[in-house]
């Protein structure tokens, strides 16, 4: 049986309405409770990663295998014909004749849209440059709802590289469906781009900018830490900025009891490992949830009978 996601692309978090986001999260919860090992039998996922990944690539792979499907793909574009000069459009057009769905990560903003335009099967954006990472947002929303029992009216602080951090862009826009109050803490050169702040204003979201996370720590329900995107800024700038925001145990003295720390990972320096054993650390559960959320995405966008 088909569903309203079948055959669509997921390029931006704006491709989903609030009710569609909630539906995907509901299906992910169901799949977490009741595995469906034959749901995508005989379906093929092409995992096309032109940039490094641990969680996104492998959780999509695990999700497909857990649903009975198969996976092809690559995680190093240097071993593909891109090295010989093949265009992204040609590569993705061909991949779409080998697989039933494509998950793609690429360093260029807009690349997912370009792939979707030429692909005959759904394209799921697994991160396009500094633009968006919509499936991470669905994982983040699932985890926020799991840890707070609701997505509505929460207070969330985003910390770190908010200029190049695509997970922060997509999550801020995704959470704008749920009337979140947002606090943005970053070095001045890495603040949230105008494109995102303008979208938040249009949606009537209250937000403010801060120089340190200490200014807001006692207010928030979610502290969303991000790493400085070393691969997108000059090395000298990275060296100056890398240690600017480091969360350590003493910072947690006055936080709310329900406050959870999320991080899309990988972590570099920004969360001291002593935090891991506190009840506020929730980033490893967040990464684990990636499998169930990506199971729901694959099943729905492939038109599986998910019940
Ligand atoms: N969160 C995330 O995108 O992690 P990876 O880069 O390891 O996929």
mmCIF file of C-alpha atoms and ligand atoms in Angstrom:
data_model
loop_
_atom_site.group_PDB
_atom_site.id
_atom_site.type_symbol
_atom_site.label_atom_id
_atom_site.label_comp_id
_atom_site.label_asym_id
_atom_site.label_seq_id
_atom_site.Cartn_x
_atom_site.Cartn_y
_atom_site.Cartn_z
ATOM 1 C CA UNK A 1 0.000 0.000 0.000
ATOM 2 C CA UNK A 2 1.314 3.453 -0.865
ATOM 3 C CA UNK A 3 1.420 6.508 1.415
ATOM 4 C CA UNK A 4 1.705 10.265 0.940
ATOM 5 C CA UNK A 5 5.521 10.187 1.242
ATOM 6 C CA UNK A 6 6.008 7.532 -1.445
ATOM 7 C CA UNK A 7 8.261 8.671 -4.264
ATOM 8 C CA UNK A 8 9.011 12.087 -2.775
ATOM 9 C CA UNK A 9 12.462 13.602 -2.125
ATOM 10 C CA UNK A 10 13.624 14.888 1.254
ATOM 11 C CA UNK A 11 15.989 17.747 0.449
ATOM 12 C CA UNK A 12 15.042 20.306 3.101
ATOM 13 C CA UNK A 13 13.168 20.203 6.397
ATOM 14 C CA UNK A 14 10.737 22.595 4.655
ATOM 15 C CA UNK A 15 9.690 19.649 2.444
ATOM 16 C CA UNK A 16 7.695 18.382 5.442
ATOM 17 C CA UNK A 17 4.664 19.887 7.130
ATOM 18 C CA UNK A 18 4.317 19.772 10.904
ATOM 19 C CA UNK A 19 1.835 16.911 10.683
ATOM 20 C CA UNK A 20 4.154 14.982 8.345
ATOM 21 C CA UNK A 21 7.051 15.442 10.788
ATOM 22 C CA UNK A 22 4.875 14.135 13.621
ATOM 23 C CA UNK A 23 3.758 11.179 11.482
ATOM 24 C CA UNK A 24 7.381 10.177 10.723
ATOM 25 C CA UNK A 25 8.248 10.401 14.435
ATOM 26 C CA UNK A 26 5.219 8.252 15.304
ATOM 27 C CA UNK A 27 6.255 5.596 12.777
ATOM 28 C CA UNK A 28 9.830 5.688 14.132
ATOM 29 C CA UNK A 29 8.479 5.061 17.654
ATOM 30 C CA UNK A 30 6.437 2.127 16.346
ATOM 31 C CA UNK A 31 9.460 0.651 14.541
ATOM 32 C CA UNK A 32 11.579 1.082 17.683
ATOM 33 C CA UNK A 33 8.991 -0.990 19.611
ATOM 34 C CA UNK A 34 8.012 -3.456 16.877
ATOM 35 C CA UNK A 35 10.730 -4.266 14.336
ATOM 36 C CA UNK A 36 9.572 -5.137 10.783
ATOM 37 C CA UNK A 37 12.369 -7.312 9.376
ATOM 38 C CA UNK A 38 10.744 -7.939 5.966
ATOM 39 C CA UNK A 39 9.211 -4.536 5.256
ATOM 40 C CA UNK A 40 11.680 -3.512 2.538
ATOM 41 C CA UNK A 41 12.661 -6.950 1.247
ATOM 42 C CA UNK A 42 14.097 -6.701 -2.297
ATOM 43 C CA UNK A 43 14.503 -2.896 -2.079
ATOM 44 C CA UNK A 44 17.933 -1.363 -2.658
ATOM 45 C CA UNK A 45 19.347 1.732 -0.995
ATOM 46 C CA UNK A 46 22.247 3.569 -2.639
ATOM 47 C CA UNK A 47 24.313 5.322 0.037
ATOM 48 C CA UNK A 48 26.320 7.968 -1.872
ATOM 49 C CA UNK A 49 28.673 9.778 0.491
ATOM 50 C CA UNK A 50 30.963 12.388 -1.086
ATOM 51 C CA UNK A 51 31.896 13.594 2.445
ATOM 52 C CA UNK A 52 32.915 11.608 5.546
ATOM 53 C CA UNK A 53 30.233 10.201 7.856
ATOM 54 C CA UNK A 54 29.943 7.679 10.649
ATOM 55 C CA UNK A 55 26.409 7.988 12.033
ATOM 56 C CA UNK A 56 24.338 9.058 9.052
ATOM 57 C CA UNK A 57 25.782 6.554 6.597
ATOM 58 C CA UNK A 58 25.888 3.606 8.960
ATOM 59 C CA UNK A 59 22.514 4.242 10.601
ATOM 60 C CA UNK A 60 20.880 4.407 7.141
ATOM 61 C CA UNK A 61 22.679 1.181 6.293
ATOM 62 C CA UNK A 62 21.604 -0.490 9.550
ATOM 63 C CA UNK A 63 18.042 0.779 9.037
ATOM 64 C CA UNK A 64 17.836 -0.698 5.536
ATOM 65 C CA UNK A 65 19.297 -4.051 6.647
ATOM 66 C CA UNK A 66 16.948 -4.221 9.650
ATOM 67 C CA UNK A 67 13.997 -3.776 7.295
ATOM 68 C CA UNK A 68 15.200 -6.602 5.043
ATOM 69 C CA UNK A 69 16.570 -4.414 2.234
ATOM 70 C CA UNK A 70 20.000 -4.249 0.609
ATOM 71 C CA UNK A 71 22.582 -1.484 0.416
ATOM 72 C CA UNK A 72 25.045 -0.405 -2.260
ATOM 73 C CA UNK A 73 27.125 2.755 -2.356
ATOM 74 C CA UNK A 74 30.402 4.447 -1.582
ATOM 75 C CA UNK A 75 31.893 6.594 1.139
ATOM 76 C CA UNK A 76 34.897 7.908 -0.726
ATOM 77 C CA UNK A 77 34.221 9.754 -3.963
ATOM 78 C CA UNK A 78 37.898 9.303 -4.899
ATOM 79 C CA UNK A 79 37.121 5.708 -5.849
ATOM 80 C CA UNK A 80 34.227 6.760 -8.091
ATOM 81 C CA UNK A 81 34.198 8.224 -11.597
ATOM 82 C CA UNK A 82 33.822 11.695 -10.069
ATOM 83 C CA UNK A 83 37.634 11.522 -10.062
ATOM 84 C CA UNK A 84 37.562 11.166 -13.855
ATOM 85 C CA UNK A 85 35.436 14.289 -14.146
ATOM 86 C CA UNK A 86 31.897 12.852 -14.164
ATOM 87 C CA UNK A 87 29.269 15.423 -13.154
ATOM 88 C CA UNK A 88 27.112 14.971 -10.056
ATOM 89 C CA UNK A 89 24.004 14.993 -12.264
ATOM 90 C CA UNK A 90 25.275 12.164 -14.463
ATOM 91 C CA UNK A 91 26.406 10.103 -11.452
ATOM 92 C CA UNK A 92 23.074 10.446 -9.669
ATOM 93 C CA UNK A 93 21.013 9.823 -12.798
ATOM 94 C CA UNK A 94 22.874 6.522 -13.204
ATOM 95 C CA UNK A 95 22.623 5.625 -9.486
ATOM 96 C CA UNK A 96 18.870 6.083 -9.682
ATOM 97 C CA UNK A 97 18.737 3.257 -12.237
ATOM 98 C CA UNK A 98 20.587 0.931 -9.822
ATOM 99 C CA UNK A 99 18.617 1.560 -6.618
ATOM 100 C CA UNK A 100 15.109 2.263 -5.303
ATOM 101 C CA UNK A 101 16.181 5.187 -3.114
ATOM 102 C CA UNK A 102 19.317 7.352 -2.834
ATOM 103 C CA UNK A 103 20.792 8.823 0.341
ATOM 104 C CA UNK A 104 23.395 11.431 -0.562
ATOM 105 C CA UNK A 105 25.888 13.596 1.334
ATOM 106 C CA UNK A 106 27.897 16.143 -0.615
ATOM 107 C CA UNK A 107 30.062 19.161 0.297
ATOM 108 C CA UNK A 108 28.164 21.602 -1.955
ATOM 109 C CA UNK A 109 25.045 23.490 -0.857
ATOM 110 C CA UNK A 110 22.230 22.744 -3.290
ATOM 111 C CA UNK A 111 23.718 19.412 -4.409
ATOM 112 C CA UNK A 112 20.816 17.394 -2.972
ATOM 113 C CA UNK A 113 18.349 19.482 -4.983
ATOM 114 C CA UNK A 114 20.485 18.970 -8.098
ATOM 115 C CA UNK A 115 20.495 15.194 -7.528
ATOM 116 C CA UNK A 116 16.728 15.145 -6.909
ATOM 117 C CA UNK A 117 16.105 16.932 -10.206
ATOM 118 C CA UNK A 118 17.773 14.163 -12.254
ATOM 119 C CA UNK A 119 16.962 11.103 -10.152
ATOM 120 C CA UNK A 120 14.051 8.816 -11.029
ATOM 121 C CA UNK A 121 13.913 7.547 -7.406
ATOM 122 C CA UNK A 122 13.612 9.452 -4.095
ATOM 123 C CA UNK A 123 16.692 11.388 -2.990
ATOM 124 C CA UNK A 124 17.236 11.877 0.735
ATOM 125 C CA UNK A 125 19.621 14.687 1.679
ATOM 126 C CA UNK A 126 22.161 13.411 4.212
ATOM 127 C CA UNK A 127 23.837 16.834 4.390
ATOM 128 C CA UNK A 128 24.588 19.293 1.572
ATOM 129 C CA UNK A 129 27.506 21.494 2.542
ATOM 130 C CA UNK A 130 26.592 24.052 5.186
ATOM 131 C CA UNK A 131 22.964 24.089 4.099
ATOM 132 C CA UNK A 132 20.737 21.412 5.673
ATOM 133 C CA UNK A 133 20.660 17.938 7.231
ATOM 134 C CA UNK A 134 16.940 17.167 7.429
ATOM 135 C CA UNK A 135 17.187 13.534 8.550
ATOM 136 C CA UNK A 136 19.388 14.608 11.481
ATOM 137 C CA UNK A 137 16.622 17.063 12.375
ATOM 138 C CA UNK A 138 14.076 14.249 12.453
ATOM 139 C CA UNK A 139 16.443 12.289 14.721
ATOM 140 C CA UNK A 140 16.843 15.389 16.916
ATOM 141 C CA UNK A 141 13.089 16.016 17.112
ATOM 142 C CA UNK A 142 12.442 12.346 17.922
ATOM 143 C CA UNK A 143 15.032 12.532 20.706
ATOM 144 C CA UNK A 144 13.732 15.836 22.069
ATOM 145 C CA UNK A 145 10.194 14.451 22.213
ATOM 146 C CA UNK A 146 11.448 11.234 23.833
ATOM 147 C CA UNK A 147 13.365 13.142 26.505
ATOM 148 C CA UNK A 148 10.860 15.948 27.187
ATOM 149 C CA UNK A 149 7.559 14.140 26.436
ATOM 150 C CA UNK A 150 6.569 17.013 24.128
ATOM 151 C CA UNK A 151 7.911 19.155 21.307
ATOM 152 C CA UNK A 152 5.794 22.217 22.077
ATOM 153 C CA UNK A 153 6.947 25.442 23.740
ATOM 154 C CA UNK A 154 10.440 24.282 24.665
ATOM 155 C CA UNK A 155 13.453 26.503 25.302
ATOM 156 C CA UNK A 156 16.530 25.472 23.349
ATOM 157 C CA UNK A 157 20.057 26.878 23.183
ATOM 158 C CA UNK A 158 22.209 26.252 20.100
ATOM 159 C CA UNK A 159 25.943 26.491 20.799
ATOM 160 C CA UNK A 160 28.980 26.492 18.518
ATOM 161 C CA UNK A 161 29.305 26.884 14.773
ATOM 162 C CA UNK A 162 25.868 28.103 13.767
ATOM 163 C CA UNK A 163 27.053 29.537 10.467
ATOM 164 C CA UNK A 164 28.323 26.339 8.861
ATOM 165 C CA UNK A 165 26.586 23.806 11.119
ATOM 166 C CA UNK A 166 23.865 22.388 8.877
ATOM 167 C CA UNK A 167 22.273 20.412 11.721
ATOM 168 C CA UNK A 168 21.619 23.655 13.614
ATOM 169 C CA UNK A 169 20.046 25.270 10.533
ATOM 170 C CA UNK A 170 17.639 22.409 9.902
ATOM 171 C CA UNK A 171 16.767 21.942 13.575
ATOM 172 C CA UNK A 172 16.033 25.639 14.184
ATOM 173 C CA UNK A 173 13.737 25.630 11.140
ATOM 174 C CA UNK A 174 12.150 22.306 12.133
ATOM 175 C CA UNK A 175 11.523 23.449 15.697
ATOM 176 C CA UNK A 176 9.881 26.629 14.415
ATOM 177 C CA UNK A 177 6.813 24.402 13.869
ATOM 178 C CA UNK A 178 6.585 23.893 17.628
ATOM 179 C CA UNK A 179 6.855 27.470 18.987
ATOM 180 C CA UNK A 180 10.278 26.934 20.538
ATOM 181 C CA UNK A 181 12.120 29.838 22.218
ATOM 182 C CA UNK A 182 15.653 29.809 20.808
ATOM 183 C CA UNK A 183 18.977 31.116 22.129
ATOM 184 C CA UNK A 184 21.944 31.250 19.743
ATOM 185 C CA UNK A 185 25.460 31.195 21.207
ATOM 186 C CA UNK A 186 28.400 31.333 18.821
ATOM 187 C CA UNK A 187 31.535 33.311 18.003
ATOM 188 C CA UNK A 188 30.454 36.469 16.079
ATOM 189 C CA UNK A 189 31.950 35.124 12.822
ATOM 190 C CA UNK A 190 29.966 31.883 13.126
ATOM 191 C CA UNK A 191 26.492 33.185 13.970
ATOM 192 C CA UNK A 192 23.276 31.867 12.435
ATOM 193 C CA UNK A 193 22.957 33.127 8.825
ATOM 194 C CA UNK A 194 20.425 35.778 7.839
ATOM 195 C CA UNK A 195 18.531 33.266 5.698
ATOM 196 C CA UNK A 196 17.612 31.230 8.775
ATOM 197 C CA UNK A 197 16.923 34.197 11.084
ATOM 198 C CA UNK A 198 14.646 35.665 8.462
ATOM 199 C CA UNK A 199 12.683 32.380 8.234
ATOM 200 C CA UNK A 200 12.360 32.304 12.028
ATOM 201 C CA UNK A 201 11.097 35.905 12.071
ATOM 202 C CA UNK A 202 8.486 35.080 9.433
ATOM 203 C CA UNK A 203 7.241 32.261 11.666
ATOM 204 C CA UNK A 204 7.054 34.584 14.697
ATOM 205 C CA UNK A 205 9.713 32.666 16.649
ATOM 206 C CA UNK A 206 11.331 34.418 19.623
ATOM 207 C CA UNK A 207 15.120 34.199 19.559
ATOM 208 C CA UNK A 208 18.181 36.020 20.875
ATOM 209 C CA UNK A 209 21.965 35.976 20.440
ATOM 210 C CA UNK A 210 24.410 35.496 23.317
ATOM 211 C CA UNK A 211 28.155 35.546 23.848
ATOM 212 C CA UNK A 212 28.325 32.735 26.427
ATOM 213 C CA UNK A 213 26.148 29.746 27.246
ATOM 214 C CA UNK A 214 26.313 30.594 30.963
ATOM 215 C CA UNK A 215 23.851 33.431 30.157
ATOM 216 C CA UNK A 216 21.069 30.967 29.308
ATOM 217 C CA UNK A 217 21.966 27.594 30.829
ATOM 218 C CA UNK A 218 19.512 27.816 33.738
ATOM 219 C CA UNK A 219 16.577 28.548 31.401
ATOM 220 C CA UNK A 220 16.767 25.860 28.740
ATOM 221 C CA UNK A 221 15.231 22.416 28.291
ATOM 222 C CA UNK A 222 17.644 21.442 25.517
ATOM 223 C CA UNK A 223 21.274 22.440 25.083
ATOM 224 C CA UNK A 224 22.236 21.663 21.476
ATOM 225 C CA UNK A 225 26.026 21.615 21.249
ATOM 226 C CA UNK A 226 27.803 21.592 17.881
ATOM 227 C CA UNK A 227 31.421 21.352 16.804
ATOM 228 C CA UNK A 228 33.276 24.041 14.843
ATOM 229 C CA UNK A 229 33.176 22.894 11.207
ATOM 230 C CA UNK A 230 36.919 22.592 10.663
ATOM 231 C CA UNK A 231 36.440 21.505 7.039
ATOM 232 C CA UNK A 232 34.613 24.735 6.102
ATOM 233 C CA UNK A 233 36.833 27.451 7.599
ATOM 234 C CA UNK A 234 40.513 28.446 7.273
ATOM 235 C CA UNK A 235 42.752 26.460 9.646
ATOM 236 C CA UNK A 236 44.051 29.559 11.484
ATOM 237 C CA UNK A 237 40.502 30.667 12.226
ATOM 238 C CA UNK A 238 39.640 27.145 13.389
ATOM 239 C CA UNK A 239 42.576 27.150 15.799
ATOM 240 C CA UNK A 240 41.347 30.409 17.332
ATOM 241 C CA UNK A 241 37.740 29.246 17.691
ATOM 242 C CA UNK A 242 37.960 25.555 18.520
ATOM 243 C CA UNK A 243 38.129 25.914 22.290
ATOM 244 C CA UNK A 244 35.787 28.857 22.731
ATOM 245 C CA UNK A 245 32.767 26.912 24.016
ATOM 246 C CA UNK A 246 33.553 23.862 26.108
ATOM 247 C CA UNK A 247 30.848 22.438 28.340
ATOM 248 C CA UNK A 248 32.212 21.178 31.662
ATOM 249 C CA UNK A 249 30.703 19.698 34.835
ATOM 250 C CA UNK A 250 30.582 22.995 36.834
ATOM 251 C CA UNK A 251 28.337 24.470 34.115
ATOM 252 C CA UNK A 252 25.581 22.012 35.075
ATOM 253 C CA UNK A 253 25.164 23.254 38.668
ATOM 254 C CA UNK A 254 22.105 25.394 38.041
ATOM 255 C CA UNK A 255 20.481 23.724 35.051
ATOM 256 C CA UNK A 256 16.864 22.544 35.034
ATOM 257 C CA UNK A 257 16.341 18.945 36.142
ATOM 258 C CA UNK A 258 14.825 17.987 32.782
ATOM 259 C CA UNK A 259 17.592 19.672 30.747
ATOM 260 C CA UNK A 260 19.159 17.361 28.176
ATOM 261 C CA UNK A 261 22.331 17.949 26.215
ATOM 262 C CA UNK A 262 22.192 16.936 22.569
ATOM 263 C CA UNK A 263 24.966 16.947 19.978
ATOM 264 C CA UNK A 264 24.682 15.629 16.416
ATOM 265 C CA UNK A 265 28.245 14.291 16.883
ATOM 266 C CA UNK A 266 31.089 13.864 16.164
ATOM 267 C CA UNK A 267 32.225 15.571 19.359
ATOM 268 C CA UNK A 268 35.663 17.146 19.228
ATOM 269 C CA UNK A 269 36.387 19.345 22.283
ATOM 270 C CA UNK A 270 33.040 20.934 23.023
ATOM 271 C CA UNK A 271 31.662 18.533 25.646
ATOM 272 C CA UNK A 272 34.022 17.353 28.360
ATOM 273 C CA UNK A 273 33.800 13.552 28.722
ATOM 274 C CA UNK A 274 32.960 13.949 32.449
ATOM 275 C CA UNK A 275 29.537 15.162 31.292
ATOM 276 C CA UNK A 276 28.809 11.769 29.700
ATOM 277 C CA UNK A 277 27.916 10.135 33.005
ATOM 278 C CA UNK A 278 25.474 12.835 34.105
ATOM 279 C CA UNK A 279 21.712 12.413 33.606
ATOM 280 C CA UNK A 280 21.799 15.474 31.333
ATOM 281 C CA UNK A 281 23.896 13.780 28.631
ATOM 282 C CA UNK A 282 21.583 12.427 25.939
ATOM 283 C CA UNK A 283 23.769 12.513 22.799
ATOM 284 C CA UNK A 284 24.505 8.798 22.654
ATOM 285 C CA UNK A 285 20.781 7.949 22.869
ATOM 286 C CA UNK A 286 20.268 10.583 20.147
ATOM 287 C CA UNK A 287 22.752 8.810 17.849
ATOM 288 C CA UNK A 288 21.156 5.423 18.582
ATOM 289 C CA UNK A 289 17.717 6.811 17.672
ATOM 290 C CA UNK A 290 19.102 7.509 14.200
ATOM 291 C CA UNK A 291 18.420 3.934 13.157
ATOM 292 C CA UNK A 292 14.686 3.968 14.014
ATOM 293 C CA UNK A 293 14.043 7.379 12.513
ATOM 294 C CA UNK A 294 15.880 6.391 9.320
ATOM 295 C CA UNK A 295 13.913 3.133 9.204
ATOM 296 C CA UNK A 296 10.728 5.219 9.191
ATOM 297 C CA UNK A 297 12.120 7.549 6.492
ATOM 298 C CA UNK A 298 13.163 4.679 4.213
ATOM 299 C CA UNK A 299 9.899 2.824 4.707
ATOM 300 C CA UNK A 300 7.697 5.858 4.079
ATOM 301 C CA UNK A 301 9.590 7.355 1.132
ATOM 302 C CA UNK A 302 9.819 3.920 -0.502
ATOM 303 C CA UNK A 303 6.064 3.525 -0.090
ATOM 304 C CA UNK A 304 6.311 0.540 2.262
ATOM 305 C CA UNK A 305 3.182 -0.710 4.002
ATOM 306 C CA UNK A 306 4.130 0.594 7.400
ATOM 307 C CA UNK A 307 0.669 0.141 8.924
HETATM 308 N N1 LIG B 1 25.434 13.707 12.838
HETATM 309 C C1 LIG B 1 26.112 13.355 11.722
HETATM 310 O O1 LIG B 1 25.790 13.769 10.620
HETATM 311 O O2 LIG B 1 27.173 12.519 11.958
HETATM 312 P P1 LIG B 1 28.097 11.901 10.819
HETATM 313 O O3 LIG B 1 28.838 13.065 10.171
HETATM 314 O O4 LIG B 1 28.996 10.930 11.499
HETATM 315 O O5 LIG B 1 27.188 11.255 9.805
#
